[in-house]
CSV table of C-alpha atoms in Angstrom, one decimal:
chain,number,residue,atom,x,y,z
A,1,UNK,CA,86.7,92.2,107.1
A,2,UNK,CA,85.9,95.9,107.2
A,3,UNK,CA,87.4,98.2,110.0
A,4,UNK,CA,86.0,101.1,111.6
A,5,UNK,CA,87.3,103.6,114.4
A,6,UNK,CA,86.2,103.0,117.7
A,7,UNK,CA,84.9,106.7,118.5
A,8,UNK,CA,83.4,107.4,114.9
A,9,UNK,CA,81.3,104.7,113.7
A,10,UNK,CA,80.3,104.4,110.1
A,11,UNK,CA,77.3,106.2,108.8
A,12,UNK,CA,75.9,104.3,105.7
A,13,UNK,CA,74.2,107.2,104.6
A,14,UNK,CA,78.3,108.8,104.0
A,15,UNK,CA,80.0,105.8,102.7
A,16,UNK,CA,84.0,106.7,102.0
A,17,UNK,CA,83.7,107.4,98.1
A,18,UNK,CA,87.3,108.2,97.6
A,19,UNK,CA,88.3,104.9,98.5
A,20,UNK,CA,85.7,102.8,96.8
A,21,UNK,CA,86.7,105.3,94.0
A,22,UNK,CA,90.3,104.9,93.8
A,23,UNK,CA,89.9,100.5,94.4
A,24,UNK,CA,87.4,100.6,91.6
A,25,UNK,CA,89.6,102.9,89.5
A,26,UNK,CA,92.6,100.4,89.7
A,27,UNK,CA,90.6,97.4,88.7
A,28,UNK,CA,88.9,99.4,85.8
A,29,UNK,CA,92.0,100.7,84.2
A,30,UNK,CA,93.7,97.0,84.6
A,31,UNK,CA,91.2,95.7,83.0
A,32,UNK,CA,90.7,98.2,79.8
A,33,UNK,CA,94.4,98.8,79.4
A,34,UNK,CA,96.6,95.4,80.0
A,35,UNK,CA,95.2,93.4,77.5
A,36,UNK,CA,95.9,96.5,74.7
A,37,UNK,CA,99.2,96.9,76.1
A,38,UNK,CA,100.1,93.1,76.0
A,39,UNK,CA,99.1,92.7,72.8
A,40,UNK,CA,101.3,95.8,71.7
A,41,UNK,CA,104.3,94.7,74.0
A,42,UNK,CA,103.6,91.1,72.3
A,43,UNK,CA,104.0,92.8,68.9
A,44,UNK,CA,107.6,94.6,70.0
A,45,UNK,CA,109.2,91.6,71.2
A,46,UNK,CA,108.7,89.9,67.8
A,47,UNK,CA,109.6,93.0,65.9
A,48,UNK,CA,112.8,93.5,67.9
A,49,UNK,CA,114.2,90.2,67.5
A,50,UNK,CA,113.2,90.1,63.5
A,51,UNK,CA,114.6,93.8,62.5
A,52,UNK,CA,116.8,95.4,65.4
A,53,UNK,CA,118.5,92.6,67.8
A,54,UNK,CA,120.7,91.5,64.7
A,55,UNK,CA,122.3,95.4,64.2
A,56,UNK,CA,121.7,97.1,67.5
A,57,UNK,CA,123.4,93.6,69.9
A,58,UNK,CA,126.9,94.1,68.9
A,59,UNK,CA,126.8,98.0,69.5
A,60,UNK,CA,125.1,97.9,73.2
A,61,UNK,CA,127.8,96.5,75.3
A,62,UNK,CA,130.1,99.3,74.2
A,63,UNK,CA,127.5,101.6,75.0
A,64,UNK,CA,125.7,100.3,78.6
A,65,UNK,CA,129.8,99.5,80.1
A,66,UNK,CA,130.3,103.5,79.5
A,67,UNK,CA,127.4,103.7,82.6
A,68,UNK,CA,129.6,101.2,84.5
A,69,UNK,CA,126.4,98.5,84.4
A,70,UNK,CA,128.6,95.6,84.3
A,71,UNK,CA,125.8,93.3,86.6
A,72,UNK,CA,123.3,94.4,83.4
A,73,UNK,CA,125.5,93.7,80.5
A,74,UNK,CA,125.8,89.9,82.1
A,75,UNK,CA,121.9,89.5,82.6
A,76,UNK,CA,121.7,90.4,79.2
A,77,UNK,CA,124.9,88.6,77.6
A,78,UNK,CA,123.0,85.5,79.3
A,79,UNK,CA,119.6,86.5,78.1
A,80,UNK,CA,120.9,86.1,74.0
A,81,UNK,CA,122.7,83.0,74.8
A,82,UNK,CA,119.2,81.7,75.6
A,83,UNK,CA,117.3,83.3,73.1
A,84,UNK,CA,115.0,85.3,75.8
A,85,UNK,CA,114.4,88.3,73.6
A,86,UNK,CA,111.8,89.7,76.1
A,87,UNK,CA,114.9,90.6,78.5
A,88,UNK,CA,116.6,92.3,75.6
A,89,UNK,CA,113.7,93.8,73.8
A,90,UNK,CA,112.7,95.5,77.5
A,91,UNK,CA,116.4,96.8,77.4
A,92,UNK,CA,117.7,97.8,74.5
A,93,UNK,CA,114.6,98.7,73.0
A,94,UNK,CA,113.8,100.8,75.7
A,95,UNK,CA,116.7,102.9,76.1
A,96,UNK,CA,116.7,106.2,74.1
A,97,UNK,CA,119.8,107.6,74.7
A,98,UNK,CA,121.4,104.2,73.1
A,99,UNK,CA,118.9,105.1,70.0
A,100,UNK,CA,119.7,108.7,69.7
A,101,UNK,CA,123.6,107.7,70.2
A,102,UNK,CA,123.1,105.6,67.0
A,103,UNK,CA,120.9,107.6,65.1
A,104,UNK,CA,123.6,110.8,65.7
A,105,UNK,CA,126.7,108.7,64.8
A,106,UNK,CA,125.4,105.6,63.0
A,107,UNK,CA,126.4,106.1,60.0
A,108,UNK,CA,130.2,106.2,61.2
A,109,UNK,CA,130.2,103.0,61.8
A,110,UNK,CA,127.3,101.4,59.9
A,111,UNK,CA,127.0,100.9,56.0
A,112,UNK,CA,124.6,103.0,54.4
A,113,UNK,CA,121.8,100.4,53.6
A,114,UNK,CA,122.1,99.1,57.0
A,115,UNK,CA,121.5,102.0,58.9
A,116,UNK,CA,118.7,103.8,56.3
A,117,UNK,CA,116.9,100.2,57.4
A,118,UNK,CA,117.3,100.3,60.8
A,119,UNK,CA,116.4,104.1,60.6
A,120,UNK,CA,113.1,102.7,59.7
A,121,UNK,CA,112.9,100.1,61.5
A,122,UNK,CA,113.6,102.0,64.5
A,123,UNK,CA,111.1,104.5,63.9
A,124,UNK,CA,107.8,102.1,63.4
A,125,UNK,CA,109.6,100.3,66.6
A,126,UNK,CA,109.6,103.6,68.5
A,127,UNK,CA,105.9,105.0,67.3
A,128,UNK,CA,104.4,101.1,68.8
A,129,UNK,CA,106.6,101.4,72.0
A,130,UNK,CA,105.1,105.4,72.6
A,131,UNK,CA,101.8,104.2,72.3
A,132,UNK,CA,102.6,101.5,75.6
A,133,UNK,CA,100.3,103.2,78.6
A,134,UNK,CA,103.5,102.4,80.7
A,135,UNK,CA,105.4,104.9,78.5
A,136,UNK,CA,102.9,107.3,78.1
A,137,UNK,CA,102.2,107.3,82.1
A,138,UNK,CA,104.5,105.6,83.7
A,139,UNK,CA,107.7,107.0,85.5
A,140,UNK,CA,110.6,107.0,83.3
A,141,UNK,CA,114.0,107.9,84.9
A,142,UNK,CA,114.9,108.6,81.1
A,143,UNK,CA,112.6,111.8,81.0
A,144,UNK,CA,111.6,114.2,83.2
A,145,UNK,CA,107.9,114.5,83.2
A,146,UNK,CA,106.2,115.9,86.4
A,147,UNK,CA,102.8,114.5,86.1
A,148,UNK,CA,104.1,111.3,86.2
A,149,UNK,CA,104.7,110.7,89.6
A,150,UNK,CA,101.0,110.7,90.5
A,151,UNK,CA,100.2,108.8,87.4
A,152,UNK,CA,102.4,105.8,87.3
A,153,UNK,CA,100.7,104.6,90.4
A,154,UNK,CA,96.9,103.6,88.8
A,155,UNK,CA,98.7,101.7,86.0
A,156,UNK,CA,100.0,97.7,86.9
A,157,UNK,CA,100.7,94.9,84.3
A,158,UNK,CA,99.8,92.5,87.4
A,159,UNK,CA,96.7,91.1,88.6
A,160,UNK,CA,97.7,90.4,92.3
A,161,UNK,CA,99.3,93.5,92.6
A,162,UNK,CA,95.9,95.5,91.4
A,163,UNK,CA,94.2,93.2,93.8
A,164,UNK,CA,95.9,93.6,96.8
A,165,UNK,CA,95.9,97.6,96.4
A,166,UNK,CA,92.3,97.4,95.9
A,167,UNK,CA,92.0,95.5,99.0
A,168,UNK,CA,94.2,97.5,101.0
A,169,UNK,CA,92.5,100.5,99.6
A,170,UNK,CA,88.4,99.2,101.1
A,171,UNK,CA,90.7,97.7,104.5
A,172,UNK,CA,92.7,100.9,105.3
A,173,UNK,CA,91.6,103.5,102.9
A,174,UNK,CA,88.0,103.5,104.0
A,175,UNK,CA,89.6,103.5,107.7
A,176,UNK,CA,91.2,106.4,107.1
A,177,UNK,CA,88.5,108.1,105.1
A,178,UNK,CA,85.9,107.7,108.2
A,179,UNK,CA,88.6,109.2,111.0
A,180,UNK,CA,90.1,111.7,109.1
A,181,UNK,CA,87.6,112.8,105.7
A,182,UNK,CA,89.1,112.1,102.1
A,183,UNK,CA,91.7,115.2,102.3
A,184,UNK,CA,93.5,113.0,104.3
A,185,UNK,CA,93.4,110.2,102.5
A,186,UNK,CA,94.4,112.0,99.3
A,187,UNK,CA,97.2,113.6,100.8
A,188,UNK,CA,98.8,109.9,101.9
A,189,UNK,CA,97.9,109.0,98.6
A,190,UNK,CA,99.4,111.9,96.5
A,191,UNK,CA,102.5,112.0,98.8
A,192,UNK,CA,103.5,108.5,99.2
A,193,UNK,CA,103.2,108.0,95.6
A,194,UNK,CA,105.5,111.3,95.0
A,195,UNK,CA,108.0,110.4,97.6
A,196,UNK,CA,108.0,106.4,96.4
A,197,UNK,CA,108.8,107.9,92.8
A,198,UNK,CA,111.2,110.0,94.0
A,199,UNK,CA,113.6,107.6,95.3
A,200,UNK,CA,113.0,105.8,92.0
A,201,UNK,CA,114.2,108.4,90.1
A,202,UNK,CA,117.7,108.7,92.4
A,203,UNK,CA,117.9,104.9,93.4
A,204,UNK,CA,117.1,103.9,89.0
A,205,UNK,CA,119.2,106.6,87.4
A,206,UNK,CA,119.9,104.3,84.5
A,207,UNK,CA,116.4,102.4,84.2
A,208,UNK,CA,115.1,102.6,81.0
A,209,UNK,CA,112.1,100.8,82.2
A,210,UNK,CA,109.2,102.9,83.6
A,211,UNK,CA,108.1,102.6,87.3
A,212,UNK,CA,104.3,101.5,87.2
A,213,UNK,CA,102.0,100.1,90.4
A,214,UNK,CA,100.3,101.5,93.6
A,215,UNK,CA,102.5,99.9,96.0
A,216,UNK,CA,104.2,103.4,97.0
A,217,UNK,CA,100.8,105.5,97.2
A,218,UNK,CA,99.3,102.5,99.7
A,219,UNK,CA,102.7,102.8,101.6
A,220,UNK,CA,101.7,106.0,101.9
A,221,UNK,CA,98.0,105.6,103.3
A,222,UNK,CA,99.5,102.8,105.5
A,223,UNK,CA,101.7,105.4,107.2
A,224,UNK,CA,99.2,107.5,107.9
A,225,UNK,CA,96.6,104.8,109.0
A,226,UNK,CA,99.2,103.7,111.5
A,227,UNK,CA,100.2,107.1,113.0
A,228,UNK,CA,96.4,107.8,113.4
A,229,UNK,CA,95.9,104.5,114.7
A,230,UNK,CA,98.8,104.4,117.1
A,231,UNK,CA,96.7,103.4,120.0
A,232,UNK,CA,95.4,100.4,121.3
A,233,UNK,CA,92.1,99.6,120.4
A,234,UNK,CA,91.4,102.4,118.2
A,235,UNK,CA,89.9,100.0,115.3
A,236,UNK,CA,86.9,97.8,115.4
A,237,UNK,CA,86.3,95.0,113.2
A,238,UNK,CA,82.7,95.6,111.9
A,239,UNK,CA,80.4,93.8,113.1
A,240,UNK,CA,82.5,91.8,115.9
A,241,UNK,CA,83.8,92.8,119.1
A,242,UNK,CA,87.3,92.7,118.2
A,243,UNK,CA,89.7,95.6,118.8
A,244,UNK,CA,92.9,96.5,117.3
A,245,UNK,CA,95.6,99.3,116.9
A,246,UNK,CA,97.5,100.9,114.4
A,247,UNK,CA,100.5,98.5,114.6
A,248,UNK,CA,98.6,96.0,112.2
A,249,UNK,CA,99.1,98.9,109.2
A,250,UNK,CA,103.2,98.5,110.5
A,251,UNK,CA,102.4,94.7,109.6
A,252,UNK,CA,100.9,95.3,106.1
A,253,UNK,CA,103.4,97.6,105.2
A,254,UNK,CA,106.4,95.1,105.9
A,255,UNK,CA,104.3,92.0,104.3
A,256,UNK,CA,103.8,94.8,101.1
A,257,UNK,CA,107.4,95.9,101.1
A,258,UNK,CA,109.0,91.9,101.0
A,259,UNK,CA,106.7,90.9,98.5
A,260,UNK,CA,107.9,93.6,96.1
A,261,UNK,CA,111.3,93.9,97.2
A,262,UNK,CA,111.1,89.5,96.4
A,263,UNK,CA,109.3,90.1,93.3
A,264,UNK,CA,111.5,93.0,91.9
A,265,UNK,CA,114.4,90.4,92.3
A,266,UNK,CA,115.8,91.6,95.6
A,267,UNK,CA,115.7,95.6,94.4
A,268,UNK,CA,116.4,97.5,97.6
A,269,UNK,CA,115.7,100.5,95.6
A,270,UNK,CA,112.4,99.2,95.3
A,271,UNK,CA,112.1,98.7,99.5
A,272,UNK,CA,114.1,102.5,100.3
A,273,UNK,CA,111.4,104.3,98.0
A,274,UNK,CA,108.4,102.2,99.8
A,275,UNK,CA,110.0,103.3,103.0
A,276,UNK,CA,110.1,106.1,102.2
A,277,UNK,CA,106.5,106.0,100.9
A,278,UNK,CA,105.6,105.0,104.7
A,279,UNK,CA,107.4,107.7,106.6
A,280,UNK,CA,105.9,110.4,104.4
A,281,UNK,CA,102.6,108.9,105.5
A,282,UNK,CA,103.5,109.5,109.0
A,283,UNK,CA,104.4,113.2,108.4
A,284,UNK,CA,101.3,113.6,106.9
């Protein structure tokens, strides 16, 4: 089901490039990158639980309860009483200012031979987990880099995730593309995701795991598809008589927002920055 305005129908001969662009983009880097990336992310959990879990456990509650994360140091006190190293790998392996606190002061309270081994341990961990396309462009609340809040949003480790953006990119994107031109649509895009990682950044200020997925940038395009599309009977279904107004973008939104609020395990930080993703749509 394709949907076209009701006073601009579409011209074959200009189909809306951005948006087939940006829905084949998605699928195209899921599908070069996630199997590299698993593979890798494979490789570190092993690693981790072989050469690191055994030295760096006993130090991490000392050093995550100085943050006040007492709801994290449980999930992960119950993660190595059932030998779920993927929880603690994610973690502990992930958070640098926990390395660089060892690496500065280890050997204060490590012996000598254990902390020259885990200094090289850490390092070939360290050089794998850089090479992760999540690290490299995702949004990490560790590090401030700019570019990545326009970047994170074309990576995703899950299918149905890439999916559904793709199919809310050719459903709304294309929508919004024939009304407005692909300015508009870029500027949803662009902003949404900015705004979505945003409230990441203030709502995560102790992740250690970087923001990836689309789910902010189509929040984005659904804000403005619904603003532009206020009124009744300003879509058409294509090829059907069927009318419809803007308020069905409302509806996507809220259906996107509880399945990754359900999915993030009830993150409302995850919601507030998709929210916010929406509104800036609506400016826009």
């Amino acid at each position: 089901m394709l949907l076209a305005p009701t006073d601009k129908p579409f011209d074959y001969r200009q189909p809306p490039r951005l948006s087939l662009g940006l829905a084949a983009l998605l699928l195209v880097l899921f599908a070069w990158l996630t199997p590299s990336d698993n593979e890798r992310m494979s490789f570190l959990n092993d690693f981790y639980a072989q050469h690191l879990l055994k030295v760096e456990w006993p130090l991490y509650p000392t050093h995550i309860l100085q943050s006040k994360q007492v709801a994290t140091l449980d999930k992960l006190k119950t993660a190595y009483e059932h030998n779920e190293d993927k929880v603690l790998t994610a973690q502990m392996g992930f958070d640098r200012s926990f390395t660089d606190s060892i690496a500065s002061s280890g050997r204060d309270f490590l012996e000598p031979e254990i902390f020259g081994q885990w200094q090289q341990d850490r390092q070939q961990f360290n050089q794998e987990r850089d090479q992760l396309r999540s690290v490299v462009l995702g949004l990490d609340s560790q590090r401030f880099r700019p570019i990545t809040y326009f970047t994170y949003t074309f990576l995703d480790n899950n299918s149905l995730n890439v999916l559904a953006s793709a199919i809310l990119l050719l459903l709304v994107g294309m929508a919004i593309e024939w009304a407005m031109g692909s300015g508009a649509l870029l500027s949803a895009w662009l902003i949404g995701s900015l705004c979505a990682g945003l409230s990441f950044s203030i709502t995560h200020f102790y992740s250690v795991t970087p923001l990836i997925g689309s789910a902010g940038a189509i929040s984005g395009v659904l804000g403005l598809a619904f603003m532009h599309f206020r009124h009744a009977n300003s879509l058409t279904v294509m090829g059907t008589q069927t009318k419809l107004g803007g308020w069905l973008f409302l509806g996507l939104f809220i259906l996107l927002t509880a399945f990754n609020y359900l999915n993030s395990q009830f993150d409302m930080g995850i919601a507030i920055g998709l929210g916010a993703a929406f509104i800036s749509g609506i400016i826009v």
